[in-house]
PDB file of C-alpha atoms in Angstrom:
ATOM      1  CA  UNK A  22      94.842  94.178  87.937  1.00 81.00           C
ATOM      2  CA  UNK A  23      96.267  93.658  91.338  1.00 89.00           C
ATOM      3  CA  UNK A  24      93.952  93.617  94.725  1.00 94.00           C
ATOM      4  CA  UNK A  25      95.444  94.560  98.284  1.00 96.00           C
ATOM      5  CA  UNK A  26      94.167  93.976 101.399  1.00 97.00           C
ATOM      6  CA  UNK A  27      95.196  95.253 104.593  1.00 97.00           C
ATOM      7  CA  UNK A  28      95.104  93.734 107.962  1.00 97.00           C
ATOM      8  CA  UNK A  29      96.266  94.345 111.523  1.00 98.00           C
ATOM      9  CA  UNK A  30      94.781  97.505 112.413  1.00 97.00           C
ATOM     10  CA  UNK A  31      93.278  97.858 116.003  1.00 97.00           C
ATOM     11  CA  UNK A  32      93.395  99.958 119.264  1.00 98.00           C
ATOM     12  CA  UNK A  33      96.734 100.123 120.897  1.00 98.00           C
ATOM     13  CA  UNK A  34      97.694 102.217 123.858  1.00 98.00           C
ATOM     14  CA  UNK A  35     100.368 105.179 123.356  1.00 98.00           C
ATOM     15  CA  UNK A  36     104.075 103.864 123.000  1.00 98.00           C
ATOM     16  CA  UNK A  37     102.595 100.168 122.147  1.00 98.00           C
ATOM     17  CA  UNK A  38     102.994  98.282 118.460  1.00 98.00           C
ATOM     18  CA  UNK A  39     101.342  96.981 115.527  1.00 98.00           C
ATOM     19  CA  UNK A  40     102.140  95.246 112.691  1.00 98.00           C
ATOM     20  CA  UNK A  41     100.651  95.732 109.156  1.00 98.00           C
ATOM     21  CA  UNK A  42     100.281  93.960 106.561  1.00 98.00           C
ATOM     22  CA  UNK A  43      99.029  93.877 102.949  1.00 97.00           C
ATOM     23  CA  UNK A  44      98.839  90.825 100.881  1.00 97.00           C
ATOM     24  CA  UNK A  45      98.714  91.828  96.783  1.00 95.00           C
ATOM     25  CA  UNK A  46      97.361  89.190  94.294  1.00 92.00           C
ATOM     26  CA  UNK A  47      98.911  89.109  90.816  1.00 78.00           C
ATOM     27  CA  UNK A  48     102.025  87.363  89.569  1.00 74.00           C
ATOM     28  CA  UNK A  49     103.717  91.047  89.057  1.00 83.00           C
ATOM     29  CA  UNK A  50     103.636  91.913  92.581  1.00 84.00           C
ATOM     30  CA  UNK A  51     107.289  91.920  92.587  1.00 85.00           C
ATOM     31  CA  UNK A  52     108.016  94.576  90.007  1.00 88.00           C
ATOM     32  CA  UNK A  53     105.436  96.948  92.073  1.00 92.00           C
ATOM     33  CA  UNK A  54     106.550  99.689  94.356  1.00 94.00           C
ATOM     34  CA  UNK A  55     104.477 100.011  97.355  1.00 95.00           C
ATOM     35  CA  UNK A  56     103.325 102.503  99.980  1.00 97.00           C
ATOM     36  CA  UNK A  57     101.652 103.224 102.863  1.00 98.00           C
ATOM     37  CA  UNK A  58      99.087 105.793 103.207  1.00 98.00           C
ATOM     38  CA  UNK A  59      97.085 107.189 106.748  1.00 98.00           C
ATOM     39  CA  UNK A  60      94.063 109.554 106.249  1.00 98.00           C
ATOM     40  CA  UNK A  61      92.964 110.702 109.633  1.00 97.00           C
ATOM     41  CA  UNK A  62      89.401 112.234 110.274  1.00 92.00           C
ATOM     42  CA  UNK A  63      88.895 115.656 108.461  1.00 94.00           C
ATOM     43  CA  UNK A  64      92.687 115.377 107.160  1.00 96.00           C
ATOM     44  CA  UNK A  65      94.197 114.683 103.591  1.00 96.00           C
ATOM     45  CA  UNK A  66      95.947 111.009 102.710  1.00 97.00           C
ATOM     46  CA  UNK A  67      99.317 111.755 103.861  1.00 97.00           C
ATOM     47  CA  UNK A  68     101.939 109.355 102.932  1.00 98.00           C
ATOM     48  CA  UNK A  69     103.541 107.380 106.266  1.00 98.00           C
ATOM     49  CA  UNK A  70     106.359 104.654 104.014  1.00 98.00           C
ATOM     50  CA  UNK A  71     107.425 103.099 100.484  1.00 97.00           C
ATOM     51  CA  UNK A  72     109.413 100.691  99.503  1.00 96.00           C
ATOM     52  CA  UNK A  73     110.867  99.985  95.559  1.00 92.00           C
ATOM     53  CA  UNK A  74     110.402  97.014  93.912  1.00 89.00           C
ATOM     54  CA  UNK A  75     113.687  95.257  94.997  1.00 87.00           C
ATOM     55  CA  UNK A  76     113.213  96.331  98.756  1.00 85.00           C
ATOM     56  CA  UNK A  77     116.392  98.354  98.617  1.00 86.00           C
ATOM     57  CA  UNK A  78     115.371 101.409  99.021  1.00 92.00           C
ATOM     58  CA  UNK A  79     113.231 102.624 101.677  1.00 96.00           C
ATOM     59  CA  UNK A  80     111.259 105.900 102.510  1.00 96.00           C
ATOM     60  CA  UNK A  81     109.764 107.299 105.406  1.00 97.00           C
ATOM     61  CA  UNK A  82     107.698 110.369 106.040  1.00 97.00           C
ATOM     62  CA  UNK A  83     109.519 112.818 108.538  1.00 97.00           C
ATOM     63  CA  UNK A  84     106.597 111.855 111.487  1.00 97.00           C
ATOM     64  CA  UNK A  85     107.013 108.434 111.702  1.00 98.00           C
ATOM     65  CA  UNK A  86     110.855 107.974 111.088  1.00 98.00           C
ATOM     66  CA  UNK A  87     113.055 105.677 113.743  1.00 98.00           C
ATOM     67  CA  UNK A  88     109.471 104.501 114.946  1.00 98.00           C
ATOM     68  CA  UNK A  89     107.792 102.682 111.846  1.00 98.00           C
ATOM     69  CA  UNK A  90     109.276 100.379 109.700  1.00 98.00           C
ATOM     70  CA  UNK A  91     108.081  99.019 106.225  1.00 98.00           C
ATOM     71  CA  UNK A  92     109.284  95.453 104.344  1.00 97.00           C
ATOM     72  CA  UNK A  93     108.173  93.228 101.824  1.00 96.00           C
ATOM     73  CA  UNK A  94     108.175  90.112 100.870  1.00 94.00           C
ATOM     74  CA  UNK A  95     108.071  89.363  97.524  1.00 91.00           C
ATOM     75  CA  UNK A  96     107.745  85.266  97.596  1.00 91.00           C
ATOM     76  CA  UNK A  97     104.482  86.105  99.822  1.00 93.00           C
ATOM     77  CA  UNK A  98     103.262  88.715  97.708  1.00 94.00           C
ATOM     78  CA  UNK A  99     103.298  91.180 101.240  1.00 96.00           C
ATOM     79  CA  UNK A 100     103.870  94.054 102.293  1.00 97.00           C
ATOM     80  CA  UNK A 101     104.315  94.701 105.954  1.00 98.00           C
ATOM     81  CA  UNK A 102     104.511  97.930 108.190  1.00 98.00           C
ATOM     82  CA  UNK A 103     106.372  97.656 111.811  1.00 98.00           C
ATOM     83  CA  UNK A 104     104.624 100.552 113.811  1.00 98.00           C
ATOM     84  CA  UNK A 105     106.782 101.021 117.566  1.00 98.00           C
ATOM     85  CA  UNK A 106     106.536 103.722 119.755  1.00 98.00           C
ATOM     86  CA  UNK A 107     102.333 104.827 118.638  1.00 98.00           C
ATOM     87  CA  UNK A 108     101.273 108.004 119.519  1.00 98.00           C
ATOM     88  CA  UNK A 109      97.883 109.433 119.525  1.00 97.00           C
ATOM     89  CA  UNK A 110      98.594 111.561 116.808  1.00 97.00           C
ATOM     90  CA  UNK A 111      99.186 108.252 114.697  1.00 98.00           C
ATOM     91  CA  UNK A 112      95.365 107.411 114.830  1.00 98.00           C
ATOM     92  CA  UNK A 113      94.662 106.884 111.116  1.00 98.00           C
ATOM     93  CA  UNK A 114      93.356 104.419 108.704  1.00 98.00           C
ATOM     94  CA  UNK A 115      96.319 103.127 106.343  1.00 98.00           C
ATOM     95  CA  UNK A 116      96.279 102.532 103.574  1.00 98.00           C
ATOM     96  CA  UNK A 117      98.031 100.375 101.266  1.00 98.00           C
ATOM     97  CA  UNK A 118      98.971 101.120  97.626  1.00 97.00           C
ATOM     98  CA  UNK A 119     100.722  99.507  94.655  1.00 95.00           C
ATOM     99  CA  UNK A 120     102.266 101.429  91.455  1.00 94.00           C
ATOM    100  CA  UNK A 121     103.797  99.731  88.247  1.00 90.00           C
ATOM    101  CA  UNK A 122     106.524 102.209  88.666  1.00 84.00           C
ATOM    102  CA  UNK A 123     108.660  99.660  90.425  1.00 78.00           C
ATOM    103  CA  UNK A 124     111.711 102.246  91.044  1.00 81.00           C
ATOM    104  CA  UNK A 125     110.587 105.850  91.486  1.00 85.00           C
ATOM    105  CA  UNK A 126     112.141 109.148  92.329  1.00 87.00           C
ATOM    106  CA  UNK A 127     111.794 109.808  96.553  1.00 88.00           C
ATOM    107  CA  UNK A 128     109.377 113.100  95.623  1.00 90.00           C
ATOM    108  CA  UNK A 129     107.084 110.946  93.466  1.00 92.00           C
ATOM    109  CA  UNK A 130     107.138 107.887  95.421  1.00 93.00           C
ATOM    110  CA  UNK A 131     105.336 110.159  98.255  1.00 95.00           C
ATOM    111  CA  UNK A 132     102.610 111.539  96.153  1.00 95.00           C
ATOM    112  CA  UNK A 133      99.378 109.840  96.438  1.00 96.00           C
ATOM    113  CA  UNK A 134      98.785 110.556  92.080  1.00 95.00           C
ATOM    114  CA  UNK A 135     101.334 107.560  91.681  1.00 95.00           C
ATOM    115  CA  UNK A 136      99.959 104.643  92.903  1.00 96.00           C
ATOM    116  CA  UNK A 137      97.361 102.798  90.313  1.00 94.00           C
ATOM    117  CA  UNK A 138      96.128 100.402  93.187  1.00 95.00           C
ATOM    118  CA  UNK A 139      94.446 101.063  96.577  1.00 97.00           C
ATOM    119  CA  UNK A 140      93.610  98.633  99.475  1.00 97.00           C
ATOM    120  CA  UNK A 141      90.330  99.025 101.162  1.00 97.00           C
ATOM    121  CA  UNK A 142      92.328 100.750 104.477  1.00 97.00           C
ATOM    122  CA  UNK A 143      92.639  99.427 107.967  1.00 98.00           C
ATOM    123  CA  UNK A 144      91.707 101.387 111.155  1.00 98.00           C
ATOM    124  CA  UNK A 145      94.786 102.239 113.619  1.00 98.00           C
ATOM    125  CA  UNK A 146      93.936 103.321 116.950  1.00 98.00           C
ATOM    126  CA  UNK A 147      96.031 104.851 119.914  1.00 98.00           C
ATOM    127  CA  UNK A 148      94.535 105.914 123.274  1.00 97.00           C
ATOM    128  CA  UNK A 149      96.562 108.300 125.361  1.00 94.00           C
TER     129      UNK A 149
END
């Protein structure tokens, strides 16, 4: 069983930052694949980032490429998400998700169905 929680969420003004993160418990953490989620009011979970297992590969959904970026750090058991550049449109609460599947293919890793493990979500923010 692993357990994520998020952290870092807040307001932010349009073109400002935030950072992040997600800190997983269980000794596997490393093997995991992780992602990043957003679900905005009245919209489906879209996915925003993933990363595999090694942190060699990493995937972005078309909106937020050049502006976020996602890491991890495996000795800390965390996964982090750089957010530059915020628009409005951005206002979401993310979500952070594990899957055993430490190396996927880049059309699974973006569905939702994958990931066994869900953080509780943090609230992102950005006035215009």
């Amino acid at each position: 069983q692993v357990q994520l929680v998020e952290s870092g969420g807040g307001l932010v003004q349009a073109g400002g930052s935030l950072r992040l993160s997600c800190a997983a418990s269980g000794r596997t953490f490393s093997s995991y694949a992780m992602g990043w989620f957003r679900q905005a009011p009245g919209k489906e979970r879209e996915f925003v980032a993933a990363i595999l297992w090694s942190g060699s590969n990493t995937y972005y959904a078309a909106s937020v490429k050049g502006r976020f970026t996602i890491s991890r750090d495996n000795a800390k058991n965390t996964v982090y998400l750089q957010m530059n550049s915020l628009k409005p449109e951005d206002t979401a609460v993310y979500y952070c998700a594990a899957s055993r599947f430490g190396a996927m293919s880049v059309m699974d890793i973006q569905k939702a169905n994958e990931y066994d493990y869900w953080g509780q979500g943090t609230q992102v923010t950005v006035s215009s």
